[in-house]
Amino acid sequence: LLNDYDHFMLKEILEQPSSLKSTLNNRIKNKQVYLPEAELFFREHPYQQFRKIDIIGNGTSYHSGIIGKSIMDKLLSFPVEVSLSSEFTYEHGKLSEQHLVIVVSQSGETADSLTAIKEAKANGAKTIAITNNKRSNIARQADCIIPMNAGPEQAVAATKAYTSQITVLSLLAIHLCKKTEEPSPNFIKELIEAVQTLPEIVKQTLVMTEDAIDSFAQVTNDQTNLFLIGRGLDYVLALEGALKLQEVAYLHANAYAAGEVKHGTMALITPGVPVIALATQPHLKDKMVSNIRELKTRDGYVVGITNVGDDALTDVVDEIMYIPETHPLIMPIVAAIPLQLLAYYSGTVRGYNVDRPRNLAKSLTVE
Ligand code: F6R
């Protein structure tokens, strides 16, 4: 039901505080993570049996997978790789019962991910599905299902699915790291606290960005090209922001790792070309500032997105949007909000049907 909203996409963006609450429901108690589905699975397949994790997905689910990998890299001591399901099926490395394949799929019906999970199983790997549909084909194939519990997502563009997927992947990373050596009890404690407060932080983010977004969306007016840049997790977020702008505003939006722009893309930066610079990772901000300065020498029009209270970008960008701060590992959830809203407003201003973009379907049942 749309209730008072013009579009499902807007409804789903705005309901993220409650979808995240539902994703987290009963999964953090007394500052501990509880994932009974994973608990059961690892009882049957002891954690020590695994040598490698592969995370696979498509589109937005692939982007959540990359963030999940980065979180696991910080928390676990064994290798985690991310692949596009459509590539993984036909080009995977050696697989065996020592491999754990985590499939991320909102619908649970995406053909690319379904064939990939079958391929993983045929090669002896154990599988976990993170999905919003417990009764889907992918869920049926998996050895373990961890439901996202985000509630149905109607708009073609994934919004609340993305934030719930990263949340589940964070919980799973924390759950797994209980079974190995903890990086430091304090680190885990801080991360759990941050994950637990996500619904509140996302609510604050919506309040902070919703008013500013109208003028922010004007940055895309009359533009056909737009660049998004970031480093580390902000680069992954840039990929997701670009995908949203492509699918609902039909903008030729491209994401680049900020340090790479000078290796070729800089040739496309001419006066006025809009660039969204994401700077939410404290240890990478200085480098981001110098990358932004390079763009400004070519007169690109740079809009920065950074944490409230941080003035590192103030003097180097043309416009700035502030968002609340949380643990850097889960900042891609918070910082996704203004990008989702930007895509929504840019699409509606152009008069497009943002809920049903041209040439796209909600679940893609062909490879
Ligand atoms: C983008 C989008 C798609 C899906 C992709 C995978 O907004 O919705 O990129 O993320 O088709 O779909 P699921 O997660 O259902 O497997």
Coordinates of C-alpha atoms and ligand atoms in Angstrom, one line a residue:
L1 CA 0.0 0.0 0.0
L2 CA 1.3 3.5 -0.9
N3 CA -0.6 5.3 1.8
D4 CA 0.2 8.9 1.5
Y5 CA 3.3 8.5 -0.6
D6 CA 3.6 9.4 -4.3
H7 CA 5.8 6.4 -5.0
F8 CA 6.9 3.2 -3.5
M9 CA 10.5 4.2 -3.9
L10 CA 10.1 7.2 -1.6
K11 CA 8.0 5.2 0.9
E12 CA 10.7 2.6 1.0
I13 CA 13.5 5.1 1.5
L14 CA 11.6 6.8 4.3
E15 CA 10.7 3.6 6.1
Q16 CA 14.3 2.5 6.6
P17 CA 14.3 3.3 10.3
S18 CA 11.6 0.7 10.7
S19 CA 12.9 -1.8 8.2
L20 CA 16.2 -1.7 10.0
K21 CA 14.5 -2.1 13.3
S22 CA 12.8 -5.2 12.0
T23 CA 16.1 -6.6 10.6
L24 CA 17.7 -6.1 14.0
N25 CA 14.8 -7.4 16.0
N26 CA 15.9 -10.0 18.6
R27 CA 19.3 -10.1 17.0
I28 CA 21.2 -8.0 19.5
K29 CA 20.6 -8.7 23.2
N30 CA 22.8 -7.6 26.1
K31 CA 25.3 -6.3 23.7
Q32 CA 25.7 -9.7 22.0
V33 CA 24.7 -10.7 18.5
Y34 CA 22.3 -13.6 18.1
L35 CA 21.8 -15.2 14.8
P36 CA 20.1 -18.5 15.6
E37 CA 20.1 -19.6 11.9
A38 CA 23.8 -19.2 11.6
E39 CA 24.3 -20.8 15.1
L40 CA 22.5 -23.9 13.9
F41 CA 24.4 -24.0 10.6
F42 CA 27.8 -23.7 12.2
R43 CA 26.9 -26.4 14.8
E44 CA 26.5 -28.8 11.9
H45 CA 29.4 -27.4 9.8
P46 CA 32.0 -26.2 12.3
Y47 CA 33.6 -22.9 11.5
Q48 CA 37.1 -24.5 11.4
Q49 CA 36.1 -26.5 8.4
F50 CA 36.1 -23.4 6.2
R51 CA 39.2 -21.9 4.5
K52 CA 37.5 -19.2 2.5
I53 CA 34.3 -17.2 2.1
D54 CA 32.9 -16.1 -1.2
I55 CA 30.2 -13.5 -1.2
I56 CA 28.1 -13.3 -4.4
G57 CA 25.2 -11.1 -5.7
N58 CA 24.1 -8.8 -8.5
G59 CA 23.6 -5.1 -8.7
T60 CA 22.8 -3.6 -5.4
S61 CA 23.2 -6.9 -3.7
Y62 CA 26.7 -7.2 -5.1
H63 CA 27.5 -3.7 -3.6
S64 CA 26.2 -4.8 -0.2
G65 CA 28.4 -7.9 -0.6
I66 CA 31.5 -5.7 -1.1
I67 CA 30.8 -3.8 2.0
G68 CA 30.2 -7.1 3.8
K69 CA 33.6 -8.3 2.7
S70 CA 35.3 -5.1 4.0
I71 CA 33.7 -5.6 7.4
M72 CA 34.7 -9.3 7.4
D73 CA 38.2 -8.3 6.4
K74 CA 38.5 -6.2 9.6
L75 CA 37.0 -8.9 11.8
L76 CA 38.1 -12.3 10.5
S77 CA 41.4 -13.8 9.8
F78 CA 40.7 -15.7 6.7
P79 CA 40.2 -14.7 3.1
V80 CA 36.9 -13.3 1.9
E81 CA 36.3 -12.6 -1.8
V82 CA 33.3 -11.0 -3.5
S83 CA 32.0 -11.8 -7.0
L84 CA 29.2 -10.9 -9.3
S85 CA 27.0 -14.0 -9.4
S86 CA 26.8 -13.8 -13.2
E87 CA 30.6 -14.1 -13.3
F88 CA 31.0 -16.5 -10.5
T89 CA 29.0 -19.3 -12.0
Y90 CA 31.3 -19.6 -15.0
E91 CA 34.6 -18.2 -13.8
H92 CA 35.0 -19.3 -10.1
G93 CA 38.2 -20.6 -8.5
K94 CA 38.6 -24.0 -6.9
L95 CA 35.6 -24.8 -4.7
S96 CA 35.2 -27.6 -2.1
E97 CA 33.6 -28.3 1.2
Q98 CA 36.1 -25.9 2.7
H99 CA 34.4 -23.0 1.0
L100 CA 31.5 -21.1 2.3
V101 CA 29.5 -19.2 -0.3
I102 CA 27.2 -16.4 0.9
V103 CA 24.5 -15.4 -1.6
V104 CA 23.0 -12.0 -1.2
S105 CA 19.6 -11.6 -2.9
Q106 CA 16.7 -9.4 -1.9
S107 CA 14.1 -11.3 -4.1
G108 CA 15.8 -14.7 -3.8
E109 CA 14.7 -15.3 -7.4
T110 CA 17.5 -13.7 -9.4
A111 CA 18.6 -16.3 -12.0
D112 CA 22.3 -15.3 -12.0
S113 CA 22.4 -15.9 -8.2
L114 CA 20.3 -19.0 -8.4
T115 CA 22.6 -20.7 -11.0
A116 CA 25.6 -19.5 -9.0
I117 CA 24.4 -21.2 -5.8
K118 CA 23.6 -24.4 -7.7
E119 CA 27.2 -24.3 -9.1
A120 CA 28.7 -23.7 -5.6
K121 CA 26.7 -26.7 -4.2
A122 CA 27.6 -28.9 -7.1
N123 CA 31.2 -28.3 -6.2
G124 CA 30.7 -29.2 -2.6
A125 CA 30.7 -25.7 -1.1
K126 CA 28.3 -24.9 1.8
T127 CA 25.9 -22.0 1.2
I128 CA 24.2 -19.3 3.2
A129 CA 21.4 -17.1 1.6
I130 CA 20.8 -13.6 2.9
T131 CA 17.4 -12.9 1.4
N132 CA 14.2 -11.0 1.9
N133 CA 12.1 -14.0 0.8
K134 CA 12.5 -17.1 2.9
R135 CA 10.4 -19.2 0.5
S136 CA 12.3 -18.2 -2.7
N137 CA 14.2 -20.6 -5.0
I138 CA 17.6 -19.3 -3.7
A139 CA 16.5 -19.8 -0.1
R140 CA 15.4 -23.4 -1.0
Q141 CA 18.8 -24.2 -2.4
A142 CA 20.8 -22.8 0.6
D143 CA 22.1 -24.8 3.5
C144 CA 21.2 -21.8 5.8
I145 CA 18.8 -18.9 5.3
I146 CA 19.4 -15.6 7.1
P147 CA 16.3 -13.5 6.5
M148 CA 16.6 -9.8 6.0
N149 CA 13.2 -9.1 7.4
A150 CA 13.0 -5.8 5.6
G151 CA 9.4 -6.2 4.6
P152 CA 8.3 -6.3 0.9
E153 CA 10.1 -4.0 -1.5
Q154 CA 7.9 -2.9 -4.4
A155 CA 9.9 -0.3 -6.2
V156 CA 12.3 -1.7 -8.8
A157 CA 15.2 0.2 -7.3
A158 CA 16.6 -1.5 -4.1
T159 CA 16.8 0.9 -1.3
K160 CA 15.7 -0.6 2.1
A161 CA 17.1 -3.9 0.8
Y162 CA 20.6 -2.5 0.6
T163 CA 20.6 -1.1 4.1
S164 CA 19.2 -4.3 5.6
Q165 CA 21.6 -6.5 3.6
I166 CA 24.6 -4.6 5.0
T167 CA 23.1 -4.9 8.5
V168 CA 22.7 -8.7 8.2
L169 CA 26.3 -9.0 6.8
S170 CA 27.6 -7.0 9.8
L171 CA 25.7 -9.2 12.2
L172 CA 27.1 -12.3 10.5
A173 CA 30.7 -10.9 10.5
I174 CA 30.3 -10.2 14.3
H175 CA 28.8 -13.7 14.8
L176 CA 31.7 -15.3 12.9
C177 CA 34.3 -13.4 14.8
K178 CA 33.0 -14.7 18.1
K179 CA 34.1 -18.1 16.8
T180 CA 37.6 -17.0 16.0
E181 CA 39.9 -14.5 17.7
E182 CA 38.3 -11.1 18.3
P183 CA 40.2 -8.1 16.9
S184 CA 39.7 -6.4 20.3
P185 CA 36.7 -6.7 22.6
N186 CA 36.4 -3.0 22.5
F187 CA 36.3 -2.8 18.7
I188 CA 33.5 -5.4 18.6
K189 CA 31.6 -3.7 21.4
E190 CA 31.7 -0.3 19.6
L191 CA 30.6 -1.9 16.4
I192 CA 27.7 -3.8 18.0
E193 CA 26.6 -0.5 19.7
A194 CA 26.7 1.3 16.4
V195 CA 24.7 -1.4 14.6
Q196 CA 22.1 -1.4 17.3
T197 CA 21.6 2.4 16.9
L198 CA 21.3 2.2 13.1
P199 CA 17.5 2.8 13.1
E200 CA 17.9 6.0 15.1
I201 CA 20.9 7.3 13.1
V202 CA 19.1 6.6 9.8
K203 CA 16.1 8.5 11.1
Q204 CA 18.3 11.5 12.0
T205 CA 19.9 11.2 8.5
L206 CA 16.5 11.4 6.8
V207 CA 15.6 14.5 8.9
M208 CA 18.9 16.1 8.1
T209 CA 18.9 15.4 4.4
E210 CA 15.3 15.6 3.3
D211 CA 15.0 19.4 3.4
A212 CA 18.3 19.9 1.7
I213 CA 17.8 17.3 -1.0
D214 CA 15.6 19.5 -3.2
S215 CA 18.3 22.0 -3.9
F216 CA 20.9 19.2 -3.9
A217 CA 19.0 17.4 -6.6
Q218 CA 19.4 20.5 -8.8
V219 CA 23.0 19.6 -9.3
T220 CA 21.7 17.0 -11.8
N221 CA 19.4 19.4 -13.7
D222 CA 20.2 19.6 -17.4
Q223 CA 23.1 17.2 -16.9
T224 CA 23.6 14.0 -18.7
N225 CA 26.8 13.0 -17.0
L226 CA 27.7 12.8 -13.3
F227 CA 30.6 11.4 -11.4
L228 CA 30.7 10.0 -7.9
I229 CA 34.0 9.5 -6.2
G230 CA 35.2 8.1 -2.9
R231 CA 37.9 6.0 -1.3
G232 CA 37.6 2.7 0.5
L233 CA 34.0 2.1 1.6
D234 CA 33.0 5.4 0.1
Y235 CA 34.1 4.1 -3.3
V236 CA 31.7 1.1 -2.9
L237 CA 29.0 3.5 -1.9
A238 CA 29.7 5.6 -5.0
L239 CA 29.1 2.5 -7.1
E240 CA 25.7 2.1 -5.5
G241 CA 24.8 5.8 -5.8
A242 CA 25.7 5.7 -9.5
L243 CA 23.6 2.6 -10.1
K244 CA 20.5 4.3 -8.5
L245 CA 21.0 7.4 -10.6
Q246 CA 21.3 5.3 -13.8
E247 CA 18.2 3.3 -13.2
V248 CA 15.7 5.9 -12.0
A249 CA 17.0 9.2 -13.4
Y250 CA 18.6 7.7 -16.6
L251 CA 21.7 9.7 -15.9
H252 CA 25.0 8.6 -17.1
A253 CA 26.5 8.4 -13.6
N254 CA 29.8 6.7 -13.0
A255 CA 31.7 5.9 -9.9
Y256 CA 35.4 6.0 -9.5
A257 CA 37.9 5.4 -6.7
A258 CA 38.9 9.0 -6.0
G259 CA 42.6 8.2 -6.4
E260 CA 42.0 6.8 -9.9
V261 CA 40.4 9.8 -11.5
K262 CA 43.8 11.3 -12.4
H263 CA 44.7 8.1 -14.2
G264 CA 42.4 8.8 -17.1
T265 CA 38.9 10.0 -16.1
M266 CA 40.2 13.5 -15.4
A267 CA 40.1 14.1 -19.2
L268 CA 36.3 14.2 -18.8
I269 CA 36.2 16.8 -16.1
T270 CA 35.4 20.1 -17.8
P271 CA 34.0 23.3 -16.2
G272 CA 30.7 22.6 -14.4
V273 CA 30.7 18.8 -14.7
P274 CA 29.0 17.6 -11.4
V275 CA 31.0 15.4 -9.1
I276 CA 29.7 14.0 -5.8
A277 CA 32.6 13.5 -3.5
L278 CA 31.9 11.1 -0.6
A279 CA 34.1 11.6 2.4
T280 CA 32.8 9.6 5.4
Q281 CA 35.9 7.5 6.2
P282 CA 38.1 9.4 8.8
H283 CA 41.4 7.8 7.8
L284 CA 40.9 8.7 4.1
K285 CA 39.7 12.3 4.4
D286 CA 43.0 14.1 3.8
K287 CA 43.5 12.1 0.6
M288 CA 40.0 12.9 -0.5
V289 CA 40.6 16.6 0.0
S290 CA 43.6 16.5 -2.3
N291 CA 41.6 14.5 -4.9
I292 CA 38.9 17.1 -4.7
R293 CA 41.4 19.9 -5.2
E294 CA 42.5 18.3 -8.4
L295 CA 39.0 18.3 -9.7
K296 CA 38.6 22.0 -8.7
T297 CA 41.6 22.9 -10.8
R298 CA 39.6 21.7 -13.8
D299 CA 36.5 23.6 -12.5
G300 CA 34.4 20.6 -11.9
Y301 CA 31.3 21.3 -9.7
V302 CA 31.9 19.3 -6.6
V303 CA 29.3 18.4 -4.0
G304 CA 30.7 16.9 -0.9
I305 CA 28.9 14.5 1.5
T306 CA 30.6 14.3 4.8
N307 CA 30.0 13.9 8.6
V308 CA 28.5 16.7 10.5
G309 CA 31.0 18.6 12.6
D310 CA 33.8 17.8 10.1
D311 CA 35.1 20.9 8.3
A312 CA 37.8 19.2 6.2
L313 CA 35.9 19.7 3.0
T314 CA 34.3 23.1 3.7
D315 CA 36.8 25.2 1.7
V316 CA 37.3 22.8 -1.2
V317 CA 33.8 22.0 -2.4
D318 CA 31.1 24.0 -4.1
E319 CA 28.3 22.6 -2.0
I320 CA 28.2 20.3 1.1
M321 CA 25.7 18.0 2.6
Y322 CA 26.2 16.8 6.2
I323 CA 25.1 13.5 7.6
P324 CA 25.4 12.0 11.1
E325 CA 28.5 10.1 12.1
T326 CA 28.6 6.5 13.2
H327 CA 31.1 3.6 13.1
P328 CA 33.1 4.0 9.8
L329 CA 32.4 0.4 8.8
I330 CA 28.6 1.0 8.7
M331 CA 28.8 4.6 7.3
P332 CA 27.8 3.2 3.9
I333 CA 24.3 2.6 5.3
V334 CA 23.9 6.1 6.6
A335 CA 25.5 7.8 3.6
A336 CA 23.3 5.8 1.2
I337 CA 20.3 7.8 2.3
P338 CA 21.1 11.1 0.5
L339 CA 22.1 9.2 -2.6
Q340 CA 18.8 7.3 -2.7
L341 CA 16.9 10.5 -2.2
L342 CA 19.0 12.3 -4.9
A343 CA 18.1 9.5 -7.4
Y344 CA 14.5 9.6 -6.4
Y345 CA 14.2 13.4 -6.8
S346 CA 16.3 13.5 -10.0
G347 CA 14.0 10.9 -11.5
T348 CA 10.7 12.5 -10.5
V349 CA 11.9 16.0 -11.5
R350 CA 12.5 14.6 -15.0
G351 CA 9.0 13.1 -14.9
Y352 CA 10.1 9.4 -15.0
N353 CA 8.2 6.5 -13.4
V354 CA 10.7 5.9 -10.7
D355 CA 8.9 2.8 -9.4
R356 CA 9.0 1.1 -12.8
P357 CA 12.1 2.4 -14.7
R358 CA 12.3 1.5 -18.4
N359 CA 13.8 -1.8 -19.4
L360 CA 14.1 -3.1 -15.8
A361 CA 12.2 -5.7 -13.8
K362 CA 12.1 -6.3 -10.0
S363 CA 13.4 -9.8 -10.2
L364 CA 15.4 -11.0 -13.1
T365 CA 14.6 -14.6 -13.8
V366 CA 16.8 -15.0 -16.9
E367 CA 20.6 -15.1 -16.9
Ligands
F6R1 C1 19.2 -2.0 -8.2 C2 18.5 -3.3 -8.1 C3 19.2 -4.5 -8.8 C4 19.2 -5.7 -7.8 C5 19.7 -6.9 -8.5 C6 19.7 -8.1 -7.6 O1 18.5 -1.0 -7.5 O2 17.5 -3.4 -7.5 O3 20.5 -4.2 -9.1 O4 19.9 -5.4 -6.7 O5 18.9 -7.2 -9.7 O6 18.5 -8.4 -7.2 P1 18.3 -9.4 -5.9 O7 18.9 -8.8 -4.7 O8 16.8 -9.6 -5.8 O9 19.0 -10.7 -6.3

